[in-house]
XYZ file of N, CA and C in Angstrom:
408
model
N 7.065 18.056 17.897
C 5.867 18.624 17.359
C 5.412 16.692 16.981
N 4.106 16.997 17.071
C 3.367 15.681 16.652
C 2.806 15.696 15.090
N 2.761 14.591 14.259
C 2.717 14.634 13.004
C 1.613 13.793 12.888
N 0.214 14.164 12.482
C -1.045 13.395 12.423
C -1.134 13.500 10.901
N -1.107 11.747 10.713
C -1.935 11.691 9.128
C -3.029 10.636 9.335
N -3.848 10.551 8.475
C -4.817 9.670 8.246
C -4.961 8.985 7.749
N -3.542 8.115 7.356
C -3.415 6.546 6.867
C -2.341 6.247 7.133
N -1.866 4.552 6.968
C -1.211 3.812 7.577
C 0.275 3.898 6.617
N -0.379 4.103 5.661
C 0.404 4.534 3.954
C 1.303 5.855 4.044
N 0.352 6.725 4.361
C 1.363 8.168 4.998
C 2.221 8.239 6.115
N 1.702 7.344 7.025
C 2.466 7.303 8.145
C 3.773 6.445 7.637
N 3.631 5.685 6.874
C 4.807 5.234 6.880
C 6.189 6.057 5.869
N 4.802 6.684 4.793
C 6.206 7.318 4.222
C 6.517 8.509 4.728
N 5.987 8.774 5.815
C 6.699 10.527 6.755
C 7.725 9.772 7.322
N 7.384 8.302 7.992
C 8.904 8.073 8.588
C 9.821 7.778 8.023
N 9.516 7.345 6.545
C 10.960 7.730 5.702
C 11.427 8.452 5.476
N 10.560 9.661 5.217
C 11.145 10.657 5.093
C 11.947 11.827 5.795
N 11.263 11.227 7.025
C 12.864 11.613 8.174
C 13.951 11.474 8.243
N 14.373 10.077 7.130
C 15.924 10.213 7.338
C 15.893 10.249 5.938
N 15.282 10.953 4.853
C 16.010 10.692 2.878
C 17.558 11.513 3.141
N 17.522 11.183 2.038
C 18.851 11.844 1.256
C 20.458 11.143 1.651
N 21.174 11.866 1.295
C 22.716 10.780 1.344
C 22.852 9.808 0.685
N 23.239 9.152 2.000
C 23.667 7.241 1.453
C 22.242 6.648 1.784
N 20.854 7.588 2.575
C 19.899 7.083 2.970
C 18.946 6.156 1.489
N 18.816 5.171 1.272
C 17.549 4.635 0.512
C 16.682 4.846 1.002
N 15.693 5.276 0.324
C 14.122 5.169 0.930
C 13.305 5.817 -0.293
N 11.995 4.805 -0.244
C 10.976 5.196 -1.296
C 9.669 5.056 -0.782
N 9.015 5.770 -1.473
C 7.464 5.404 -1.100
C 6.643 5.586 -2.486
N 5.903 4.345 -2.881
C 5.369 4.828 -4.274
C 3.978 4.617 -4.258
N 3.373 5.169 -4.622
C 1.456 5.020 -5.255
C 1.726 4.902 -6.655
N 0.315 4.308 -7.107
C 0.173 3.803 -8.341
C -0.963 4.498 -8.628
N -0.921 5.401 -9.786
C -2.389 6.184 -10.363
C -2.430 5.856 -11.621
N -3.955 5.482 -11.790
C -3.919 5.115 -13.213
C -5.122 6.040 -13.913
N -5.473 5.772 -14.808
C -6.773 6.625 -15.910
C -7.921 6.018 -15.889
N -8.963 6.348 -16.174
C -10.236 5.594 -16.587
C -9.873 4.062 -17.448
N -8.846 4.502 -18.175
C -9.277 3.339 -19.256
C -8.367 2.131 -18.515
N -7.630 2.664 -17.251
C -6.861 1.263 -17.022
C -5.085 1.323 -16.950
N -4.581 0.400 -17.097
C -3.342 0.600 -17.500
C -2.815 1.226 -18.588
N -1.444 1.788 -18.887
C -1.384 2.247 -19.706
C -0.496 1.636 -20.840
N -0.590 2.443 -21.862
C 0.340 1.294 -23.142
C 1.830 1.111 -22.653
N 2.630 -0.030 -23.694
C 4.118 -0.253 -23.006
C 4.760 0.897 -23.429
N 4.624 2.005 -24.567
C 5.749 3.104 -24.887
C 5.511 3.897 -23.834
N 3.867 4.121 -23.395
C 3.723 5.277 -22.065
C 4.249 5.182 -21.224
N 4.665 3.738 -20.744
C 5.150 3.443 -19.198
C 6.615 3.420 -19.416
N 7.381 3.089 -20.871
C 8.804 3.500 -20.423
C 8.927 5.072 -20.582
N 7.946 5.669 -21.402
C 8.661 7.018 -21.161
C 8.750 7.769 -19.999
N 7.608 7.068 -19.095
C 7.115 7.589 -17.598
C 8.338 7.327 -16.907
N 8.968 5.886 -16.863
C 9.958 5.324 -16.454
C 11.105 6.543 -16.529
N 11.474 6.674 -17.209
C 12.657 7.351 -17.715
C 12.619 8.750 -17.341
N 11.493 9.197 -17.514
C 11.131 10.620 -16.564
C 11.145 10.598 -15.520
N 10.479 9.201 -14.587
C 10.438 9.465 -13.366
C 12.219 8.701 -12.730
N 12.938 8.290 -13.730
C 14.429 8.253 -12.896
C 15.081 8.940 -12.848
N 14.919 10.064 -14.137
C 15.342 11.269 -14.272
C 15.323 12.509 -13.254
N 13.803 12.739 -12.933
C 13.164 13.238 -11.568
C 13.602 13.416 -10.496
N 13.677 11.962 -10.359
C 14.169 11.433 -8.883
C 15.755 11.496 -8.580
N 16.246 11.201 -9.667
C 17.800 11.692 -9.365
C 17.840 13.000 -9.255
N 16.864 13.711 -9.830
C 17.347 15.256 -9.304
C 16.988 15.553 -7.826
N 15.512 14.989 -7.910
C 15.185 15.104 -6.333
C 15.849 14.435 -4.928
N 16.697 13.391 -5.695
C 17.577 13.429 -4.486
C 18.742 13.657 -3.977
N 19.097 14.754 -5.156
C 20.071 15.638 -4.699
C 19.880 16.889 -3.628
N 18.200 16.759 -4.108
C 17.819 18.270 -3.009
C 17.206 17.617 -1.732
N 16.822 16.122 -1.580
C 16.681 15.621 -0.252
C 16.509 16.418 0.851
N 16.207 16.573 1.789
C 16.500 17.093 3.188
C 15.743 16.400 4.382
N 16.557 15.547 4.751
C 15.184 14.706 6.133
C 14.824 15.627 6.906
N 13.571 15.311 6.909
C 12.315 16.232 7.897
C 12.839 15.782 9.332
N 13.665 15.098 9.635
C 14.275 14.375 11.032
C 12.800 14.663 11.904
N 13.116 14.650 12.730
C 12.181 14.022 14.170
C 12.433 12.813 14.715
N 11.556 12.840 15.237
C 11.610 11.373 16.263
C 10.615 10.428 15.904
N 10.620 8.851 15.814
C 9.852 8.125 14.846
C 8.404 8.187 15.739
N 9.029 8.156 16.963
C 7.441 8.212 18.156
C 6.290 9.480 17.455
N 6.670 10.428 17.229
C 6.197 11.622 16.667
C 5.468 12.005 15.417
N 5.484 10.478 15.164
C 4.511 10.547 13.976
C 3.476 9.628 13.964
N 2.382 9.889 14.005
C 0.757 8.873 14.926
C 0.077 8.932 13.234
N -0.791 7.860 13.186
C -1.639 7.808 12.780
C -3.368 7.515 13.196
N -4.233 8.328 12.560
C -5.525 7.913 13.157
C -6.038 6.775 12.241
N -5.738 5.371 12.165
C -6.466 4.301 11.192
C -7.569 4.255 10.896
N -8.232 4.552 10.310
C -9.199 3.892 9.050
C -10.101 2.568 10.079
N -8.801 1.967 10.601
C -9.599 1.055 11.393
C -9.901 1.304 12.423
N -9.667 1.993 12.990
C -10.814 2.643 14.085
C -12.156 3.171 14.265
N -12.331 3.573 12.529
C -13.585 3.479 12.455
C -14.439 2.480 11.560
N -13.723 1.303 11.798
C -15.164 0.151 11.521
C -15.937 -0.258 12.504
N -16.269 -1.153 12.143
C -17.437 -1.642 13.118
C -18.245 -1.032 13.523
N -18.957 -1.436 14.613
C -19.821 -1.068 16.029
C -19.257 0.605 16.395
N -19.640 1.475 15.947
C -19.591 2.592 16.420
C -19.594 2.914 17.785
N -20.877 2.359 18.554
C -21.247 2.562 19.851
C -19.978 1.748 20.587
N -19.455 1.071 20.161
C -18.497 -0.206 20.810
C -17.274 0.604 21.422
N -17.083 0.263 22.315
C -15.380 1.022 23.068
C -14.308 0.734 22.311
N -13.092 1.150 22.082
C -11.836 0.856 21.420
C -11.334 0.378 22.500
N -10.940 -1.140 22.798
C -9.840 -1.773 23.771
C -9.047 -2.517 23.544
N -8.451 -2.511 24.404
C -7.017 -3.971 23.753
C -7.403 -4.711 23.526
N -7.795 -5.840 24.179
C -8.578 -7.135 23.812
C -9.365 -6.585 22.646
N -10.522 -7.858 22.909
C -11.354 -7.795 21.675
C -12.672 -6.682 21.711
N -12.483 -6.515 20.588
C -13.736 -5.782 20.267
C -14.337 -5.855 18.918
N -15.689 -5.275 18.715
C -15.998 -5.289 17.456
C -14.965 -4.721 16.079
N -14.676 -3.786 16.815
C -13.532 -3.524 15.762
C -12.455 -3.920 15.454
N -11.811 -4.606 16.153
C -10.797 -5.299 15.865
C -11.452 -6.591 15.289
N -12.282 -6.939 15.688
C -12.953 -8.008 14.516
C -13.396 -7.636 13.108
N -13.393 -6.513 13.157
C -14.023 -6.066 11.644
C -12.547 -5.695 10.931
N -11.272 -5.498 11.530
C -9.620 -5.184 10.731
C -9.531 -6.748 10.361
N -9.739 -7.447 11.416
C -9.431 -9.162 11.690
C -10.104 -9.571 10.066
N -11.360 -9.143 9.823
C -11.729 -9.502 8.424
C -11.462 -9.206 7.263
N -10.992 -7.780 7.441
C -10.406 -6.790 6.325
C -9.268 -7.869 5.882
N -8.343 -7.482 7.088
C -6.705 -8.174 6.807
C -6.625 -9.618 6.174
N -7.565 -10.293 6.946
C -7.484 -11.724 6.441
C -8.048 -12.280 5.254
N -8.918 -11.152 4.453
C -9.832 -11.206 3.540
C -9.321 -12.251 2.983
N -9.676 -13.364 2.071
C -9.337 -14.296 0.865
C -9.991 -14.306 -0.301
N -9.871 -13.890 -1.339
C -10.421 -13.775 -2.450
C -10.978 -15.205 -3.170
N -10.286 -16.228 -2.168
C -10.358 -17.609 -3.110
C -11.156 -18.823 -1.988
N -11.593 -18.015 -0.815
C -11.668 -18.963 0.576
C -10.913 -19.342 1.066
N -9.678 -19.572 0.889
C -8.695 -20.079 1.837
C -8.590 -19.540 2.800
N -8.433 -20.539 4.129
C -7.888 -20.124 5.484
C -6.985 -18.948 5.556
N -7.185 -18.130 6.262
C -5.331 -17.345 6.558
C -5.457 -17.168 7.569
N -4.202 -17.630 8.301
C -4.049 -17.344 9.646
C -2.649 -16.100 9.908
N -3.536 -15.025 10.290
C -2.834 -13.489 10.437
C -3.259 -12.733 11.840
N -3.129 -13.768 12.776
C -3.640 -13.203 14.095
C -2.788 -12.540 14.636
N -1.526 -12.652 14.466
C -0.356 -12.249 15.075
C 0.239 -10.643 14.379
N -0.170 -10.377 12.917
C -0.425 -9.402 11.919
C -1.498 -8.824 12.480
N -2.485 -9.163 12.976
C -3.615 -8.246 13.358
C -3.466 -7.768 14.467
N -2.859 -8.594 15.406
C -2.216 -8.248 16.509
C -1.604 -6.892 17.189
N -0.843 -6.914 15.937
C 0.226 -6.344 16.013
C -0.366 -4.783 15.273
N -1.541 -4.601 14.518
C -1.431 -3.590 13.453
C -2.648 -3.064 14.787
N -3.606 -3.831 15.090
C -4.510 -2.915 16.540
C -3.549 -2.596 17.608
N -2.545 -3.269 18.071
C -1.687 -2.867 19.115
C -0.908 -1.440 18.391
N -0.609 -1.142 17.560
C -0.274 0.449 16.932
C -1.279 1.189 16.592
N -2.590 0.899 16.154
C -3.823 1.907 15.908
C -3.944 2.331 17.606
N -4.026 1.640 18.643
C -3.583 2.057 19.905
C -2.983 2.814 20.455
N -2.163 2.335 19.924
C -0.764 3.212 20.589
C -0.437 4.619 20.065
N -0.836 4.646 18.924
C -1.135 6.300 18.157
C -2.236 6.789 18.455
N -3.349 6.035 18.608
C -4.272 7.146 19.327
C -4.090 7.188 20.945
N -3.888 6.720 21.629
C -3.487 6.864 23.145
C -1.987 8.166 22.950
N -1.293 8.455 22.069
C -0.093 9.895 22.082
C -1.356 10.850 22.152
N -1.909 10.652 20.292
C -3.186 11.576 20.154
C -3.555 11.929 21.594
N -4.440 10.881 21.779
C -5.113 12.008 23.174
C -4.483 12.018 24.515
N -3.297 11.989 24.604
C -2.088 12.532 25.202
C -2.035 13.887 25.436
N -2.190 14.407 24.070
C -1.638 15.437 23.471
C -2.526 16.832 24.246
N -2.436 18.054 24.322
C -3.128 19.185 24.797
C -4.051 19.388 23.522
């Protein structure tokens, strides 16, 4: 069965969940705050104690999802970036250029060379898209 998710983070969490439990240490983390922003120190400590207790309980119950890594695909938001009329191609295209700008954004204006990472991310997006298109 093909597992389809709509975010690269979700894809990573699903890949971890395929092999969780037992001696396998796998975790996926999300950060949620309220409108006020960060919590007070005592709230954080209490939440951390509760989290550790709950995590230990859940680890005892963890059952791997199983499946193969190849059966998890993500419809990356990167595929919807840029000019929507441009084709999605392996080489250079407006969407890949948009992703490059997104991944290499620098708040302080310094030049960041992430070409290998951009290429790997783009290739992964295309591979997942091909898998999804190949399914009936």
